[in-house]
Coordinates of N, CA, C and O in Angstrom, one line a residue:
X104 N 72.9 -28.2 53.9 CA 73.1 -27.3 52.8 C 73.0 -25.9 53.3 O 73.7 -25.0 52.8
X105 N 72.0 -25.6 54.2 CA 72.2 -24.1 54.6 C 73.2 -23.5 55.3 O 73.7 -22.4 55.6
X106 N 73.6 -25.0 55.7 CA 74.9 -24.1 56.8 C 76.0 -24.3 55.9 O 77.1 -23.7 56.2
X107 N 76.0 -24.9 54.8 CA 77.5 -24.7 53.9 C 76.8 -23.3 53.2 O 77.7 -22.5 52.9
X108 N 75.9 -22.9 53.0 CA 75.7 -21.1 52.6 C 75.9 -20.1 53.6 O 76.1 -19.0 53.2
X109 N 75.8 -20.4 54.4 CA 75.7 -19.5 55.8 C 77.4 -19.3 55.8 O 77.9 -18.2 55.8
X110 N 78.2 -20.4 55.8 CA 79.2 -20.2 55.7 C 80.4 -19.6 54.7 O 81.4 -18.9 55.0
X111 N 79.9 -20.0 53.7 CA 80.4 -19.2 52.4 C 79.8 -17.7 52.5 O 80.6 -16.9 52.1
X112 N 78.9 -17.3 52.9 CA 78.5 -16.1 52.7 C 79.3 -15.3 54.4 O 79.2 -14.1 54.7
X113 N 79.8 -16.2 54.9 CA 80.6 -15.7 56.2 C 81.8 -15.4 55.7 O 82.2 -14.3 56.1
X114 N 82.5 -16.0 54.9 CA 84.2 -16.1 54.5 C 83.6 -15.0 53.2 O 84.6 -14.4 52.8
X115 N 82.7 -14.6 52.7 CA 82.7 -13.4 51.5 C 82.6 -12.6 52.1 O 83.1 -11.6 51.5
X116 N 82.2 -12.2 53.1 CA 81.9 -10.9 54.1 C 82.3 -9.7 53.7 O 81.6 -8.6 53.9
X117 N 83.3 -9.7 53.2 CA 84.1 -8.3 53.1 C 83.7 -8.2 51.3 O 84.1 -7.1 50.8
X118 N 83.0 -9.0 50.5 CA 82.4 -9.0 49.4 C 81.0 -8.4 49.8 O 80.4 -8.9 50.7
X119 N 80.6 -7.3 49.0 CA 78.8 -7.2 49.1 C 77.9 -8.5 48.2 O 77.9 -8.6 47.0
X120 N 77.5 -9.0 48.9 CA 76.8 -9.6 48.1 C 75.4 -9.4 47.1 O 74.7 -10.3 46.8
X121 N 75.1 -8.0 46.7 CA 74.5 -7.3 46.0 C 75.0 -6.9 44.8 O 74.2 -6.9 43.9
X122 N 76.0 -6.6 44.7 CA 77.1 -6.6 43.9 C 77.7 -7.7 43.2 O 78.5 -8.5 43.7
X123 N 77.1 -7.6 41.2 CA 78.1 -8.9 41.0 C 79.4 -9.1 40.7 O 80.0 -8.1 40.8
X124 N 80.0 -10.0 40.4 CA 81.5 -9.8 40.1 C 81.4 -9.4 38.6 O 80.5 -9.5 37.7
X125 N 82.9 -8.8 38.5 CA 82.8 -8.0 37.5 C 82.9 -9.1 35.8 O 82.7 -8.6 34.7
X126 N 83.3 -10.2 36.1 CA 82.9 -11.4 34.9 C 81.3 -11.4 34.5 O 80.8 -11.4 33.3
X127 N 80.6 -11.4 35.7 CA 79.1 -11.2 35.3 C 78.4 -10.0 34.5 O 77.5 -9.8 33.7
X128 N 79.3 -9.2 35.1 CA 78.5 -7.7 34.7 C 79.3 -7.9 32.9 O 78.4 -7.5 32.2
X129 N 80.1 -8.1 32.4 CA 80.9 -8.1 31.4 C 80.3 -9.2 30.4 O 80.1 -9.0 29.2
X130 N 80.1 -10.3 31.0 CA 78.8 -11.6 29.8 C 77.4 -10.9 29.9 O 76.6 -10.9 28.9
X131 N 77.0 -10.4 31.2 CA 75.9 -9.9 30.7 C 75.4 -8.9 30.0 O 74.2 -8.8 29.7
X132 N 76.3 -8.1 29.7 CA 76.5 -6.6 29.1 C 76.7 -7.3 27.9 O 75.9 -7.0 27.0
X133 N 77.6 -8.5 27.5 CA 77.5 -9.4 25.9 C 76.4 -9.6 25.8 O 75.6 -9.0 24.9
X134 N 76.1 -10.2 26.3 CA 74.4 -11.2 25.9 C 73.4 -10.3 25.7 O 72.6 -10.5 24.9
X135 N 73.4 -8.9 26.6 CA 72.5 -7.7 26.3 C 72.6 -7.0 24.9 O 71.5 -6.7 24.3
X136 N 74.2 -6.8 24.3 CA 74.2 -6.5 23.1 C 73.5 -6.9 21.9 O 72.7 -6.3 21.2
X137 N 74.0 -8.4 22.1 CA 73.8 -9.6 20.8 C 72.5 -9.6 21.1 O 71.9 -9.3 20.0
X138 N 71.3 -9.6 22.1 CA 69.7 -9.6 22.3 C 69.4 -8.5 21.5 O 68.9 -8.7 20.5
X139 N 69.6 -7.4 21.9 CA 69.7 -6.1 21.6 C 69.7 -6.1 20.2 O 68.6 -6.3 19.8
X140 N 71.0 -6.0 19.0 CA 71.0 -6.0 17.9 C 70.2 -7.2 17.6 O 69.9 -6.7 16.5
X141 N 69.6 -8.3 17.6 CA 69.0 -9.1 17.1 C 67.9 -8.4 16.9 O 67.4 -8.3 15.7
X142 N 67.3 -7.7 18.1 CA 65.4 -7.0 18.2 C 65.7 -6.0 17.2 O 64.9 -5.8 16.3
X143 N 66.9 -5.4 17.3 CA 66.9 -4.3 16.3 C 66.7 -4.7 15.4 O 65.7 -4.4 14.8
X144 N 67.6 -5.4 14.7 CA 68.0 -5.3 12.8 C 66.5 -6.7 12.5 O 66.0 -6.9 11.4
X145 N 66.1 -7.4 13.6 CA 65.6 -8.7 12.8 C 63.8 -8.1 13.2 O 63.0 -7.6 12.4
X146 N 63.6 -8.4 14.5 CA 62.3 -8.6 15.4 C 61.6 -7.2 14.9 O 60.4 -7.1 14.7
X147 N 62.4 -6.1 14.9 CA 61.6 -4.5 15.1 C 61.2 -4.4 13.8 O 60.0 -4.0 13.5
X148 N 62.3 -4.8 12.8 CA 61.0 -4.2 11.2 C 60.4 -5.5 11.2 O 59.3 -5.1 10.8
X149 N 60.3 -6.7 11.3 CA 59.3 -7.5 11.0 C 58.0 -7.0 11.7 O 56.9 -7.3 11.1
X150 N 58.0 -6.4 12.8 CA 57.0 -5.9 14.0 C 56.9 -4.6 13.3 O 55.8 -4.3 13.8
X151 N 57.4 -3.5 12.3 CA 57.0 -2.5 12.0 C 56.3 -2.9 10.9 O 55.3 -2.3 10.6
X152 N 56.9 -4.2 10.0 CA 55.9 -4.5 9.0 C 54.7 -5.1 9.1 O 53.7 -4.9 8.6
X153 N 55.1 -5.8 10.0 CA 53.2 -6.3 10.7 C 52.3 -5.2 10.8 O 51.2 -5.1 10.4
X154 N 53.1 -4.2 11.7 CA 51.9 -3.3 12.2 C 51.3 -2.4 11.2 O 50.1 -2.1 11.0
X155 N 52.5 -2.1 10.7 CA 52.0 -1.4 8.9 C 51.4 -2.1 8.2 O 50.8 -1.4 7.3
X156 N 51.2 -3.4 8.0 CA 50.3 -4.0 7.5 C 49.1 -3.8 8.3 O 48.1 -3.2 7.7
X157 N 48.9 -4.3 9.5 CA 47.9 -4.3 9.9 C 46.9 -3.1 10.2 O 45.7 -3.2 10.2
X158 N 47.9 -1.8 10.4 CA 47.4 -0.6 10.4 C 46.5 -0.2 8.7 O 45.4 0.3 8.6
X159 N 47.4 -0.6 7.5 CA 47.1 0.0 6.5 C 44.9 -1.1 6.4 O 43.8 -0.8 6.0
X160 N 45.5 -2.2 7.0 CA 44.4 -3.3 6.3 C 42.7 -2.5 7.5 O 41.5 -2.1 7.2
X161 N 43.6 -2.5 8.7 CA 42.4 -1.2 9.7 C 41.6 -0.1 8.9 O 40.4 0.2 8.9
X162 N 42.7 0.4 8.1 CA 42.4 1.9 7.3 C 41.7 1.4 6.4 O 40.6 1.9 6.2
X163 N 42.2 0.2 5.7 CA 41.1 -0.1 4.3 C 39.6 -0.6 4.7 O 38.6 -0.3 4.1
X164 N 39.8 -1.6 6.1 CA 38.3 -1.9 6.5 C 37.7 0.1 6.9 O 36.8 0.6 6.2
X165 N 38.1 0.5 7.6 CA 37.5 1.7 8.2 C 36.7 2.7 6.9 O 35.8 3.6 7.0
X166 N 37.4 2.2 5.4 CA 37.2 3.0 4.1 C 36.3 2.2 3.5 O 35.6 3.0 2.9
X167 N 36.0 1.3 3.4 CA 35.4 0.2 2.9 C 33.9 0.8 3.8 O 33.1 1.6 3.3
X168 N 33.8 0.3 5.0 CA 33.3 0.3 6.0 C 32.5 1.9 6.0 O 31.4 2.0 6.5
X169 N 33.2 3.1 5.5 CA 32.8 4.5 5.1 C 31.8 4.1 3.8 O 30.6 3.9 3.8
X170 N 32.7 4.0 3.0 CA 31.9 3.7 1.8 C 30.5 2.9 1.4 O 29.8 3.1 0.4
X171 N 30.3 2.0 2.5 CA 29.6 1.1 2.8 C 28.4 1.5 3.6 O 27.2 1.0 3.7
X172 N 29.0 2.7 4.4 CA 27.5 3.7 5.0 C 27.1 4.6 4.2 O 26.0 5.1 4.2
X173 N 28.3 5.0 3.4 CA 27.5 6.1 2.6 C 26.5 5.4 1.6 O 25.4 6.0 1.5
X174 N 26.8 4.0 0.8 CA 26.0 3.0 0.0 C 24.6 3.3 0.9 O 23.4 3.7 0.5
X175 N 25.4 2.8 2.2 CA 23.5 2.1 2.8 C 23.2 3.7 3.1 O 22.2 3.7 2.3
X176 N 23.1 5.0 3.6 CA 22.4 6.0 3.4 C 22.1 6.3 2.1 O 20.9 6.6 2.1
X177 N 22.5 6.4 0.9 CA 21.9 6.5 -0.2 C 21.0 5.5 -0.3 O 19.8 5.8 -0.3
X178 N 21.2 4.4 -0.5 CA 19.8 3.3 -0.7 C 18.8 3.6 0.6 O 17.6 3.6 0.4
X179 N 19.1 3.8 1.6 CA 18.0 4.5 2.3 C 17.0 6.0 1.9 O 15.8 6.3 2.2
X180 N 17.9 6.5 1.3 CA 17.1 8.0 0.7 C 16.8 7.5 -0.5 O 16.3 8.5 -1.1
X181 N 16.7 6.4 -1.3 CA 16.5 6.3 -2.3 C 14.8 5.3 -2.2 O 13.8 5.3 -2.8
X182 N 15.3 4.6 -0.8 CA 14.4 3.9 -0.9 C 13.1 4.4 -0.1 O 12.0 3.9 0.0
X183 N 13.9 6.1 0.7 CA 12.3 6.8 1.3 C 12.2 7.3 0.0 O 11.0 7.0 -0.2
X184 N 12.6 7.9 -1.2 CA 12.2 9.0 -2.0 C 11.3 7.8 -2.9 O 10.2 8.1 -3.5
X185 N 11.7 6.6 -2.8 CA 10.5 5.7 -4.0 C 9.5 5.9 -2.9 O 8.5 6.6 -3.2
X186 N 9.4 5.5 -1.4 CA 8.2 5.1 -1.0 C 7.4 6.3 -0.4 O 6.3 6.2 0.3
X187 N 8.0 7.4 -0.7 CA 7.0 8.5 -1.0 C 6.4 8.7 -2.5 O 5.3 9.1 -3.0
X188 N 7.6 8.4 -3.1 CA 6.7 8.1 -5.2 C 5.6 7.7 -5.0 O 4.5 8.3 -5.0
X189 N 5.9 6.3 -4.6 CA 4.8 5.1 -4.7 C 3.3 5.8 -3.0 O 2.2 5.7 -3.5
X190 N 3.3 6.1 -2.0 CA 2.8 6.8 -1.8 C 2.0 7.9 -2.7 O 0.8 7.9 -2.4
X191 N 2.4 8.8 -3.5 CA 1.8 9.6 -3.8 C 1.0 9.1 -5.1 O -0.1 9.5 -5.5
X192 N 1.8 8.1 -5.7 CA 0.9 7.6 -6.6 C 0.0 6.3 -6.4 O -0.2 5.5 -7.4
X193 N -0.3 6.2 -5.1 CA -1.2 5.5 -4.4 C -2.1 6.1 -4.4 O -3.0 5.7 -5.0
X194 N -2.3 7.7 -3.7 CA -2.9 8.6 -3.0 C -3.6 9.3 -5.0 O -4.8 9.7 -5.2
X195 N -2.9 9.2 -5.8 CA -3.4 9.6 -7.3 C -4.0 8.7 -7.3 O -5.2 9.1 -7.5
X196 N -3.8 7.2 -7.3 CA -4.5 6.4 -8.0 C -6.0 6.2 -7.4 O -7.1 6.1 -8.0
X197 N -5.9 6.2 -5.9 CA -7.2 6.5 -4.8 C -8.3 7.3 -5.5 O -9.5 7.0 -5.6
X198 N -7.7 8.5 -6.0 CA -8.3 9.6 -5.7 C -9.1 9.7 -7.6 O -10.0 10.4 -8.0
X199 N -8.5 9.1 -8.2 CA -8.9 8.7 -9.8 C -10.2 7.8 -9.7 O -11.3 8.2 -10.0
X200 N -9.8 6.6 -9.1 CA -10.7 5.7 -8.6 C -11.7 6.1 -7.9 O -12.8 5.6 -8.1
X201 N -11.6 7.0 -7.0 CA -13.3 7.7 -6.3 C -14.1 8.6 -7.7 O -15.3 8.7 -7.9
X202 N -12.8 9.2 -8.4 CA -13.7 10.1 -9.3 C -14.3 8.9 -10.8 O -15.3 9.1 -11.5
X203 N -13.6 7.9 -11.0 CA -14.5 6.9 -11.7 C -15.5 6.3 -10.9 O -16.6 6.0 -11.4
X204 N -15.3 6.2 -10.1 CA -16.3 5.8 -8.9 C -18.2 6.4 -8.8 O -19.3 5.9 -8.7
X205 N -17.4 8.3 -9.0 CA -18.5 8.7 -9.2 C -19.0 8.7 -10.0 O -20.2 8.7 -10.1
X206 N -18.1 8.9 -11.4 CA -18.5 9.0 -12.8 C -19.3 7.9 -13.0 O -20.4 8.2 -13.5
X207 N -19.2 6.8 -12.8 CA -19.7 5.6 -13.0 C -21.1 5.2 -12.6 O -21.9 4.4 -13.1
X208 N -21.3 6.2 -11.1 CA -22.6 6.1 -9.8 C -23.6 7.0 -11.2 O -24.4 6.5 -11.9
X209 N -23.3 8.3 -11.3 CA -24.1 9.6 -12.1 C -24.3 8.3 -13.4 O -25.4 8.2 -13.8
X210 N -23.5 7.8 -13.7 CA -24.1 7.1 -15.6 C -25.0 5.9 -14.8 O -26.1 5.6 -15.3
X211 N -24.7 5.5 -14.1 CA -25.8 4.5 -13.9 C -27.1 5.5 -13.1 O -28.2 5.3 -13.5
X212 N -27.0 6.0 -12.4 CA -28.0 6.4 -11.8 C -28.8 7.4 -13.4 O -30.1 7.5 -13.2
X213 N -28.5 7.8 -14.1 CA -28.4 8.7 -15.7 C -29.1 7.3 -16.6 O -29.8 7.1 -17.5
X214 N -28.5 6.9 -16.0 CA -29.1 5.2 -17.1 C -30.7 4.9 -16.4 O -31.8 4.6 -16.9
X215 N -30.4 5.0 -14.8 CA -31.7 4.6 -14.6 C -32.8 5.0 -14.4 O -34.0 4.6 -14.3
X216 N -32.0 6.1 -14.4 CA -32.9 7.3 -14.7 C -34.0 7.6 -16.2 O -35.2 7.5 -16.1
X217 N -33.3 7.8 -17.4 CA -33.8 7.3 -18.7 C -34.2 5.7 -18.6 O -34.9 5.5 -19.6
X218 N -34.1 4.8 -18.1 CA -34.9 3.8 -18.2 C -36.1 3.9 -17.8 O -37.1 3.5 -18.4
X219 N -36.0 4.7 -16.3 CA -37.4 4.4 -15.8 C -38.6 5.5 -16.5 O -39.7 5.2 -16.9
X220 N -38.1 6.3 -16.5 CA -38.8 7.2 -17.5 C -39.3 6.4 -18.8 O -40.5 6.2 -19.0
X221 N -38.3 6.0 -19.8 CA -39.3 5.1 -20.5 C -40.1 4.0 -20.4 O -40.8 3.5 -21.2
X222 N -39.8 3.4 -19.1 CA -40.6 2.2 -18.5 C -42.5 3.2 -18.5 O -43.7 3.2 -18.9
X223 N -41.4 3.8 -17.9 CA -43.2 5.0 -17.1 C -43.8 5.6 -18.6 O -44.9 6.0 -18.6
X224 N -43.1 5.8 -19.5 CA -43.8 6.5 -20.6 C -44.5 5.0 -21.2 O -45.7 5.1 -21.4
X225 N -43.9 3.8 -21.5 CA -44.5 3.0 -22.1 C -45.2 2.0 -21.7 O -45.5 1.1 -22.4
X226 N -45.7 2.3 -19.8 CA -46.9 1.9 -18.9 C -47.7 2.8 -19.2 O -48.8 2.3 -19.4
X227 N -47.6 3.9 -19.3 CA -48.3 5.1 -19.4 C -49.5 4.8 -21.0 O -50.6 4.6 -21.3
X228 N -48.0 4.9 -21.8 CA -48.9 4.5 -23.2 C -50.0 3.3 -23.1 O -51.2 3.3 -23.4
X229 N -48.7 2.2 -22.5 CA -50.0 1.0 -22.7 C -51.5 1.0 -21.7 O -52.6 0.5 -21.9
X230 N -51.0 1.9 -20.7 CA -52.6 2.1 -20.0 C -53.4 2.5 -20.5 O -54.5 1.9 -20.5
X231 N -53.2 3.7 -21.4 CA -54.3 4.9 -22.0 C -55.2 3.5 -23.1 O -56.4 3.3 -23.2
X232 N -53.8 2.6 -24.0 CA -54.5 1.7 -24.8 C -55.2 1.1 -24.0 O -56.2 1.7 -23.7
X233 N -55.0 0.0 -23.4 CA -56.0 -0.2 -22.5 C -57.4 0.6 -21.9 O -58.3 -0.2 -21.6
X234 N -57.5 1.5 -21.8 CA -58.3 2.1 -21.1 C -59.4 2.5 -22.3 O -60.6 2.4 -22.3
X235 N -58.4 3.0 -23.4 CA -59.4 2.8 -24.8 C -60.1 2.1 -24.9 O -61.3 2.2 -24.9
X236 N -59.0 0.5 -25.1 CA -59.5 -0.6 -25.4 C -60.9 -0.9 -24.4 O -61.9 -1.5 -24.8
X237 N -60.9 -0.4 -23.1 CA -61.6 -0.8 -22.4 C -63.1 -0.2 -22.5 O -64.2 -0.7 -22.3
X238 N -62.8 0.9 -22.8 CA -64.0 2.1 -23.6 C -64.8 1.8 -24.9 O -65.8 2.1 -25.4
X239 N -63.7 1.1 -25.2 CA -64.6 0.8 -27.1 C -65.1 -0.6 -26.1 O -66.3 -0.6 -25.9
X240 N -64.5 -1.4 -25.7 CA -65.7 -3.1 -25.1 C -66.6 -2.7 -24.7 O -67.6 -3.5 -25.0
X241 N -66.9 -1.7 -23.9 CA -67.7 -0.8 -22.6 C -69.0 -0.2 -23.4 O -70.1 -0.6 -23.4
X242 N -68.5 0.7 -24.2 CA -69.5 1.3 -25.5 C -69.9 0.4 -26.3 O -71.1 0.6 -26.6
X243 N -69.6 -0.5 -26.8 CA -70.2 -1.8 -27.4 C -71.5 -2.7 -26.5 O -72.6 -3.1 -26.8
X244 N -71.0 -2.9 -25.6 CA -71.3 -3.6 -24.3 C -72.8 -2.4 -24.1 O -73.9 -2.8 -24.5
X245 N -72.8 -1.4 -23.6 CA -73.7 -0.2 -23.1 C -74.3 -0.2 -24.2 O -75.6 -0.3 -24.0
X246 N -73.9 0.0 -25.7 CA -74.8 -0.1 -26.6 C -75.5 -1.1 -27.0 O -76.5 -0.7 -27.5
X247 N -75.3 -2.1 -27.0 CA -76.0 -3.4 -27.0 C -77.0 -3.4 -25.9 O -78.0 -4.0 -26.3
X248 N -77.0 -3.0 -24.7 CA -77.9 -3.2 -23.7 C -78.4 -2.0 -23.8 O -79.4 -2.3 -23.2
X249 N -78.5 -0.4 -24.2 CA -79.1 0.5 -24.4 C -80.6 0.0 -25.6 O -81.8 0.3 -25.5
X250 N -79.9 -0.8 -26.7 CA -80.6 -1.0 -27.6 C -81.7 -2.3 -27.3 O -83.0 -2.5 -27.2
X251 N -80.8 -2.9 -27.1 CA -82.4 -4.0 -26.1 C -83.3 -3.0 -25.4 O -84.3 -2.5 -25.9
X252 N -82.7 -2.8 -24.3 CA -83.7 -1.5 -23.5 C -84.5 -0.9 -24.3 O -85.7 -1.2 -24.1
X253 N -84.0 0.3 -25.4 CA -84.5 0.8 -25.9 C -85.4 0.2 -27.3 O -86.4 0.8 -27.7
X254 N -85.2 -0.7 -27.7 CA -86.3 -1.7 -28.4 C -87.1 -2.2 -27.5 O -88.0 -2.5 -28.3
X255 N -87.6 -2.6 -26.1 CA -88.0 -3.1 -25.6 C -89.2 -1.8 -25.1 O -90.4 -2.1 -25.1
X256 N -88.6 -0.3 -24.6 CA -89.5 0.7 -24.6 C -90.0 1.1 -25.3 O -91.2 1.2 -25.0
X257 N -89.8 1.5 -26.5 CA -89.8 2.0 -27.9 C -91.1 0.6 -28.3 O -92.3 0.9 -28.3
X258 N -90.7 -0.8 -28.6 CA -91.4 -1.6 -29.0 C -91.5 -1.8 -30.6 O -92.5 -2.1 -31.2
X259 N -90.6 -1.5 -31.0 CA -89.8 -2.1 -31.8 C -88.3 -2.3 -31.9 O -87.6 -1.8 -31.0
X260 N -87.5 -2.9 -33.0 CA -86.5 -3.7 -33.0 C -85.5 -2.3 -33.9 O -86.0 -1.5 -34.7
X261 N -84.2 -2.3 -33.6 CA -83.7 -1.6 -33.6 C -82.9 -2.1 -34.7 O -81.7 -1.9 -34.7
X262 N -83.2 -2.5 -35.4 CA -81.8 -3.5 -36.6 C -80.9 -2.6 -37.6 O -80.3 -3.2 -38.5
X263 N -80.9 -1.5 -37.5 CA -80.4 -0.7 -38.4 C -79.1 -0.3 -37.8 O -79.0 0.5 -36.8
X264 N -78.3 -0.8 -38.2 CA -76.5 -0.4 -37.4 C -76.3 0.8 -37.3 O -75.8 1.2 -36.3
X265 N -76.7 1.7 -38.5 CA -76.3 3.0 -38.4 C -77.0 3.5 -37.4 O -76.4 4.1 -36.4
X266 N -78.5 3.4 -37.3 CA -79.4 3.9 -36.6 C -78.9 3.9 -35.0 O -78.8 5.0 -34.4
X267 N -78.7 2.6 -34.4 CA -78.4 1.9 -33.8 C -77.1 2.6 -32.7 O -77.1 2.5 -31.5
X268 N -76.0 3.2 -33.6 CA -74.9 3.5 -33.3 C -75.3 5.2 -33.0 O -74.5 5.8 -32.3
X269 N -76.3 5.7 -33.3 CA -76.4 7.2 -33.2 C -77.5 7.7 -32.3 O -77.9 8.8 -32.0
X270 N -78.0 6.0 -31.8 CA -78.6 6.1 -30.5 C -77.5 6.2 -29.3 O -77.2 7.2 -28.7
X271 N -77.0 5.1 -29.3 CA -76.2 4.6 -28.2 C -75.2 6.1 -28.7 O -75.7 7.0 -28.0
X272 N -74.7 6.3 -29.0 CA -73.8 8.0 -28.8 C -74.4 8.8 -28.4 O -73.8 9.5 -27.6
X273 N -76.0 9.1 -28.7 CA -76.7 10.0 -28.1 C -76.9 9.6 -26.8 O -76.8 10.6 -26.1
X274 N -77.2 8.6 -26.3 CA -77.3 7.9 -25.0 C -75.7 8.3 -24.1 O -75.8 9.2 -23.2
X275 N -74.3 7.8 -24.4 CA -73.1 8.0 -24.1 C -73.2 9.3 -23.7 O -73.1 9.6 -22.5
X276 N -73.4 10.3 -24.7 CA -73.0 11.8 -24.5 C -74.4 12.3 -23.3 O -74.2 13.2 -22.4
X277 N -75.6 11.8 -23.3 CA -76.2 12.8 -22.1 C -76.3 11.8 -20.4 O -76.9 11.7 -19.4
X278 N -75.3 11.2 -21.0 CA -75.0 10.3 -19.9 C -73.7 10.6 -19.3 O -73.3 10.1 -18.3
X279 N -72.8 11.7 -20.0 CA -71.5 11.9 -19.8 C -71.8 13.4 -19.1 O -71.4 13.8 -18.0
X280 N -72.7 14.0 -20.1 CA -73.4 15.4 -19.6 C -73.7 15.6 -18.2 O -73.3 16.3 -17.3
X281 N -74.6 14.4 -18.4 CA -75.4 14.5 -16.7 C -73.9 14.2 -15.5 O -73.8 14.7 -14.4
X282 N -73.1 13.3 -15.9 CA -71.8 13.4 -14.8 C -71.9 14.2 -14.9 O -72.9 14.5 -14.2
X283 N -71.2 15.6 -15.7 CA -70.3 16.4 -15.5 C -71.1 17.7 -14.7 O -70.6 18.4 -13.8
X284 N -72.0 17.7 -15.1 CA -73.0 18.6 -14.3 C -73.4 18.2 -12.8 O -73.6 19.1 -12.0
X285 N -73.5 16.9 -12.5 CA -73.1 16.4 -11.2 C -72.5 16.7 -10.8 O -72.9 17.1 -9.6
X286 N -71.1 16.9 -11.1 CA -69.5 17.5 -10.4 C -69.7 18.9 -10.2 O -68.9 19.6 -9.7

């Protein structure tokens, strides 16, 4: 088969074979037309309407997509401006709460303060009774043993209550005398 090409392309010689015949160049210049007007009138606006679709649908994501940052920066500034609100009315509420805090320390310490003062006023009271109380047992007690004593030196019996009672006071008082003159 190569030598039947070798050969034909020997007897065309005086043909370029780069060059086609002029039937070729004439169907193919057809076929190029009819391709041609086909892309034009059918393939090119279906391809302009695609792209114009697809371009306009780009533009609407790209707007959407705008709108959608501007959304999320506003709920961002909205949501620092609450969480400095709520910050500041943390930092109020803190600062209420220390001053109830102290209000509250001053009334109790104010409370226990007026308590213990009348704790101490009505120890105080109840001692002095006591100490009365313990003064009248004591003078009873000293007078009864003054009066033996003194019936017993004396050598008679002391039975007269009045009498009795203005010994033992006279007894108390130079018995209180003599302390104080001690000091």
């Amino acid at each position: 088969m190569l030598n039947a090409l070798v050969t034909y392309a020997a007897e065309e010689a005086d043909h370029n074979p780069l060059i086609p015949a002029w039937y070729d160049i004439i169907w193919s210049a057809v076929c190029f037309v009819v391709i041609l007007v086909v892309v034009w009138k059918v393939a090119l606006p279906k391809l302009y309407t695609l792209l114009d679709a697809r371009s306009n649908a780009i533009e609407g994501n790209i707007a959407k997509a705008d709108e959608a940052q501007k959304q999320a920066e506003a709920a961002l500034e909205e949501y620092t401006r609450q969480l400095a609100e709520a910050r500041t009315e943390a930092g109020e509420i803190r600062e209420a709460a220390r001053e109830d805090g102290k209000k509250i320390v001053a009334e109790a310490k104010d409370a226990a303060s007026s308590e213990a003062a009348r704790i101490t006023a009505t120890a105080h009271t109840q001692i002095e009774a006591e100490r009365q109380t313990a003064l009248v047992s004591l003078r009873n007690e000293v007078g009864t043993l003054a009066i033996d004593l003194a019936g017993g030196v004396v050598g008679e019996t002391l039975s007269d209550d009045a009498r009795a009672t203005a010994v033992v006071d006279r007894f108390l008082a130079d018995l209180e005398a003599s302390e104080k003159a001690a000091q």
